[in-house]
């Protein structure tokens, strides 16, 4: 069964550094999403992406965040200058055009020290 | 703005018994989707069951079923014949035509052997 993959599974970085989280959505899916979950808290929507542009973004998704689909398979989330409060689990998800169900990747745990 | 409320931070049930997890939501939309996701300690997000708001019939998936009350904006999850592997965080989530998921705070389900 096709699945969403994410790399790395765990990323440790120092405050102020840039990180890129990578996702490979299911191959025929066209809608992509990033969510984050701070430990012990609810999952929060960050951004949705369709047709090579952002379709929706939350208040959390400020100028330090950006998303890109650099090629036909990867979908990346970049955090330009990480802060301690960016420490969280980041989930990527994708949806096809014939379904509203979002398929989630296993997540990347980001630790900012 | 849409909101999702899970009023039970933690629930416990004896193995083989039945448990119901509560979820209420608030929206002015008439067409939307509701989901229950399971998050085990691995933190992978696993879809348990989904419900389209336009369907009156409650969704069922094996031991999992929902009680969808559209007028009351209630969407509870019933787990029958609870098994040790059901122990996890359970999140209720709402999606409208924008497809972004709005999440509840989660309910930790403990299964007593």
Tab-separated table of C-alpha atoms in Angstrom:
chain	number	residue	atom	x	y	z
A	1	UNK	CA	0.000	0.000	0.000
A	2	UNK	CA	1.413	3.447	-0.874
A	3	UNK	CA	2.472	5.563	2.065
A	4	UNK	CA	3.791	8.985	2.948
A	5	UNK	CA	7.399	9.009	4.080
A	6	UNK	CA	9.294	11.629	6.067
A	7	UNK	CA	12.969	12.198	6.735
A	8	UNK	CA	14.693	12.469	9.060
A	9	UNK	CA	12.791	10.728	11.827
A	10	UNK	CA	14.566	12.876	14.409
A	11	UNK	CA	16.432	16.136	13.905
A	12	UNK	CA	18.388	17.938	16.596
A	13	UNK	CA	19.458	21.478	15.853
A	14	UNK	CA	20.737	24.527	17.651
A	15	UNK	CA	18.637	27.628	18.109
A	16	UNK	CA	19.012	29.985	15.157
A	17	UNK	CA	19.914	27.268	12.680
A	18	UNK	CA	17.942	26.478	9.559
A	19	UNK	CA	16.303	23.077	9.179
A	20	UNK	CA	14.608	21.404	6.250
A	21	UNK	CA	12.122	18.644	6.900
A	22	UNK	CA	11.420	16.373	3.973
A	23	UNK	CA	8.325	14.508	2.931
A	24	UNK	CA	7.520	12.258	0.009
A	25	UNK	CA	3.735	12.242	-0.467
A	26	UNK	CA	1.846	9.443	-2.147
A	27	UNK	CA	2.737	9.649	-5.818
A	28	UNK	CA	-0.629	10.549	-7.376
A	29	UNK	CA	-1.702	12.914	-4.616
A	30	UNK	CA	-1.997	16.626	-5.330
A	31	UNK	CA	-2.793	18.227	-1.970
A	32	UNK	CA	-0.097	18.423	0.684
A	33	UNK	CA	-0.127	19.535	4.285
A	34	UNK	CA	2.154	20.194	7.220
A	35	UNK	CA	0.993	19.893	10.828
A	36	UNK	CA	2.886	20.153	14.044
A	37	UNK	CA	2.332	18.700	17.486
A	38	UNK	CA	4.163	20.133	20.458
A	39	UNK	CA	4.672	17.398	23.042
A	40	UNK	CA	1.543	16.901	25.100
A	41	UNK	CA	-0.513	19.324	23.038
A	42	UNK	CA	-3.007	19.089	20.213
A	43	UNK	CA	-2.070	18.828	16.571
A	44	UNK	CA	-1.988	22.195	14.782
A	45	UNK	CA	-2.403	22.919	11.094
A	46	UNK	CA	0.482	24.826	9.543
A	47	UNK	CA	-0.032	24.983	5.794
A	48	UNK	CA	-1.662	23.367	2.799
A	49	UNK	CA	-0.180	23.296	-0.685
A	50	UNK	CA	-1.734	22.674	-4.064
A	51	UNK	CA	-0.661	23.295	-7.639
A	52	UNK	CA	2.748	24.557	-6.529
A	53	UNK	CA	1.444	27.209	-4.232
A	54	UNK	CA	0.198	27.677	-0.694
A	55	UNK	CA	-3.588	27.362	-0.527
A	56	UNK	CA	-4.086	27.916	3.212
A	57	UNK	CA	-1.808	28.773	6.116
A	58	UNK	CA	-2.322	29.270	9.810
A	59	UNK	CA	-1.145	32.070	12.073
A	60	UNK	CA	1.699	29.836	13.175
A	61	UNK	CA	3.093	29.762	9.649
A	62	UNK	CA	4.951	33.052	9.767
A	63	UNK	CA	7.867	34.358	7.737
A	64	UNK	CA	10.334	31.929	9.259
A	65	UNK	CA	8.495	29.044	7.609
A	66	UNK	CA	8.410	28.158	3.947
A	67	UNK	CA	7.330	25.176	1.881
A	68	UNK	CA	8.501	23.948	-1.464
A	69	UNK	CA	7.996	21.151	-3.910
A	70	UNK	CA	11.469	21.172	-5.457
A	71	UNK	CA	10.853	18.227	-7.749
A	72	UNK	CA	8.042	15.869	-8.638
A	73	UNK	CA	8.234	13.871	-5.440
A	74	UNK	CA	9.509	15.821	-2.436
A	75	UNK	CA	7.591	18.330	-0.327
A	76	UNK	CA	9.721	20.258	2.133
A	77	UNK	CA	9.173	22.468	5.157
A	78	UNK	CA	11.955	24.930	5.927
A	79	UNK	CA	12.356	26.737	9.200
A	80	UNK	CA	14.845	29.546	8.659
A	81	UNK	CA	15.947	30.394	12.184
A	82	UNK	CA	14.755	27.836	14.677
A	83	UNK	CA	13.546	28.779	18.129
A	84	UNK	CA	13.229	26.627	21.217
A	85	UNK	CA	9.450	26.680	20.823
A	86	UNK	CA	9.729	25.080	17.381
A	87	UNK	CA	10.557	21.799	19.116
A	88	UNK	CA	7.694	19.514	18.105
A	89	UNK	CA	6.641	16.589	15.992
A	90	UNK	CA	6.057	17.682	12.405
A	91	UNK	CA	3.659	15.640	10.304
A	92	UNK	CA	3.282	15.717	6.560
A	93	UNK	CA	0.042	14.544	4.936
A	94	UNK	CA	-1.300	14.228	1.430
A	95	UNK	CA	-4.666	13.792	-0.265
A	96	UNK	CA	-5.737	12.745	-3.719
A	97	UNK	CA	-8.322	14.565	-5.810
A	98	UNK	CA	-10.878	11.824	-5.351
A	99	UNK	CA	-10.731	11.697	-1.571
A	100	UNK	CA	-10.796	13.965	1.443
A	101	UNK	CA	-8.886	11.515	3.586
A	102	UNK	CA	-5.427	12.713	4.549
A	103	UNK	CA	-2.668	10.137	4.702
A	104	UNK	CA	-0.049	10.960	7.295
A	105	UNK	CA	3.649	10.296	7.347
A	106	UNK	CA	5.353	8.943	10.469
A	107	UNK	CA	6.487	12.421	11.511
A	108	UNK	CA	9.807	14.137	12.159
A	109	UNK	CA	10.672	14.928	15.728
A	110	UNK	CA	12.458	18.279	15.800
A	111	UNK	CA	14.444	19.161	18.904
A	112	UNK	CA	15.853	22.679	19.149
A	113	UNK	CA	18.529	23.163	21.803
B	1	UNK	CA	-13.995	29.543	13.529
B	2	UNK	CA	-14.332	25.810	13.762
B	3	UNK	CA	-13.410	24.165	17.046
B	4	UNK	CA	-13.206	20.591	18.241
B	5	UNK	CA	-13.597	19.687	21.896
B	6	UNK	CA	-12.679	16.439	23.587
B	7	UNK	CA	-13.742	16.730	27.199
B	8	UNK	CA	-12.130	13.529	28.458
B	9	UNK	CA	-8.344	13.898	28.896
B	10	UNK	CA	-8.107	10.247	29.924
B	11	UNK	CA	-10.326	7.174	29.862
B	12	UNK	CA	-9.706	3.655	31.065
B	13	UNK	CA	-11.504	0.441	30.227
B	14	UNK	CA	-11.169	-3.209	31.116
B	15	UNK	CA	-9.923	-5.432	28.333
B	16	UNK	CA	-12.843	-6.869	26.294
B	17	UNK	CA	-15.209	-4.174	27.543
B	18	UNK	CA	-16.702	-1.292	25.547
B	19	UNK	CA	-15.663	2.334	25.859
B	20	UNK	CA	-17.009	5.543	24.327
B	21	UNK	CA	-14.881	8.610	23.662
B	22	UNK	CA	-16.657	11.937	23.325
B	23	UNK	CA	-16.157	14.693	20.796
B	24	UNK	CA	-18.113	17.834	20.038
B	25	UNK	CA	-17.418	20.415	17.386
B	26	UNK	CA	-18.599	23.798	16.329
B	27	UNK	CA	-19.048	24.943	12.752
B	28	UNK	CA	-21.389	26.917	10.567
B	29	UNK	CA	-20.622	24.706	7.577
B	30	UNK	CA	-23.190	22.194	6.391
B	31	UNK	CA	-20.788	19.994	4.454
B	32	UNK	CA	-17.785	18.652	6.315
B	33	UNK	CA	-15.978	15.521	7.433
B	34	UNK	CA	-15.149	14.092	10.807
B	35	UNK	CA	-12.379	11.716	11.753
B	36	UNK	CA	-10.988	9.774	14.652
B	37	UNK	CA	-7.243	9.239	14.632
B	38	UNK	CA	-5.229	6.964	16.884
B	39	UNK	CA	-1.735	7.929	17.996
B	40	UNK	CA	0.206	5.137	19.740
B	41	UNK	CA	3.469	5.819	21.610
B	42	UNK	CA	5.324	5.713	18.286
B	43	UNK	CA	3.417	8.973	17.540
B	44	UNK	CA	2.362	7.791	14.091
B	45	UNK	CA	-1.085	9.185	13.237
B	46	UNK	CA	-3.415	6.370	12.197
B	47	UNK	CA	-6.896	6.918	10.801
B	48	UNK	CA	-9.456	4.877	12.739
B	49	UNK	CA	-12.738	5.936	11.187
B	50	UNK	CA	-14.287	8.741	9.165
B	51	UNK	CA	-17.754	10.178	8.673
B	52	UNK	CA	-19.178	12.432	5.989
B	53	UNK	CA	-21.601	14.960	7.444
B	54	UNK	CA	-24.142	14.424	4.659
B	55	UNK	CA	-24.465	10.739	5.542
B	56	UNK	CA	-27.022	9.941	8.203
B	57	UNK	CA	-25.765	6.407	8.710
B	58	UNK	CA	-23.102	6.062	11.383
B	59	UNK	CA	-19.757	4.777	10.152
B	60	UNK	CA	-18.415	1.463	11.427
B	61	UNK	CA	-15.038	-0.224	11.024
B	62	UNK	CA	-14.895	-3.618	12.689
B	63	UNK	CA	-14.823	-2.964	16.465
B	64	UNK	CA	-14.978	0.802	15.977
B	65	UNK	CA	-18.184	2.737	15.407
B	66	UNK	CA	-19.332	6.305	15.746
B	67	UNK	CA	-22.455	7.987	17.023
B	68	UNK	CA	-22.826	11.036	14.789
B	69	UNK	CA	-25.433	13.516	15.948
B	70	UNK	CA	-25.328	16.362	13.433
B	71	UNK	CA	-27.841	18.623	15.139
B	72	UNK	CA	-26.018	18.291	18.451
B	73	UNK	CA	-22.615	18.543	16.701
B	74	UNK	CA	-21.475	15.444	18.466
B	75	UNK	CA	-19.230	12.684	17.131
B	76	UNK	CA	-18.407	9.994	19.678
B	77	UNK	CA	-16.276	6.900	19.092
B	78	UNK	CA	-17.260	3.531	20.497
B	79	UNK	CA	-14.653	0.810	20.800
B	80	UNK	CA	-16.098	-2.640	21.408
B	81	UNK	CA	-14.194	-5.620	22.798
B	82	UNK	CA	-11.270	-3.406	23.803
B	83	UNK	CA	-7.842	-4.888	23.224
B	84	UNK	CA	-4.463	-4.034	24.741
B	85	UNK	CA	-3.349	-2.745	21.349
B	86	UNK	CA	-6.072	-0.099	21.453
B	87	UNK	CA	-4.164	1.792	24.136
B	88	UNK	CA	-3.195	5.135	22.605
B	89	UNK	CA	-4.130	8.799	22.318
B	90	UNK	CA	-7.288	9.284	20.299
B	91	UNK	CA	-7.877	12.520	18.442
B	92	UNK	CA	-11.110	13.752	16.971
B	93	UNK	CA	-10.652	15.966	13.907
B	94	UNK	CA	-12.849	18.081	11.660
B	95	UNK	CA	-12.326	19.008	8.033
B	96	UNK	CA	-14.339	21.389	5.884
B	97	UNK	CA	-14.107	22.145	2.167
B	98	UNK	CA	-10.596	23.541	2.666
B	99	UNK	CA	-9.550	20.083	3.823
B	100	UNK	CA	-7.369	21.411	6.635
B	101	UNK	CA	-7.868	19.352	9.758
B	102	UNK	CA	-8.892	21.004	13.026
B	103	UNK	CA	-8.009	18.791	15.976
B	104	UNK	CA	-9.282	18.145	19.451
B	105	UNK	CA	-6.932	17.967	22.421
B	106	UNK	CA	-7.036	14.187	22.510
B	107	UNK	CA	-8.124	11.472	24.936
B	108	UNK	CA	-5.620	9.053	26.393
B	109	UNK	CA	-7.137	5.564	26.403
B	110	UNK	CA	-5.811	3.087	28.941
B	111	UNK	CA	-6.685	-0.597	28.629
B	112	UNK	CA	-6.615	-2.571	31.877
B	113	UNK	CA	-5.693	-6.225	31.441
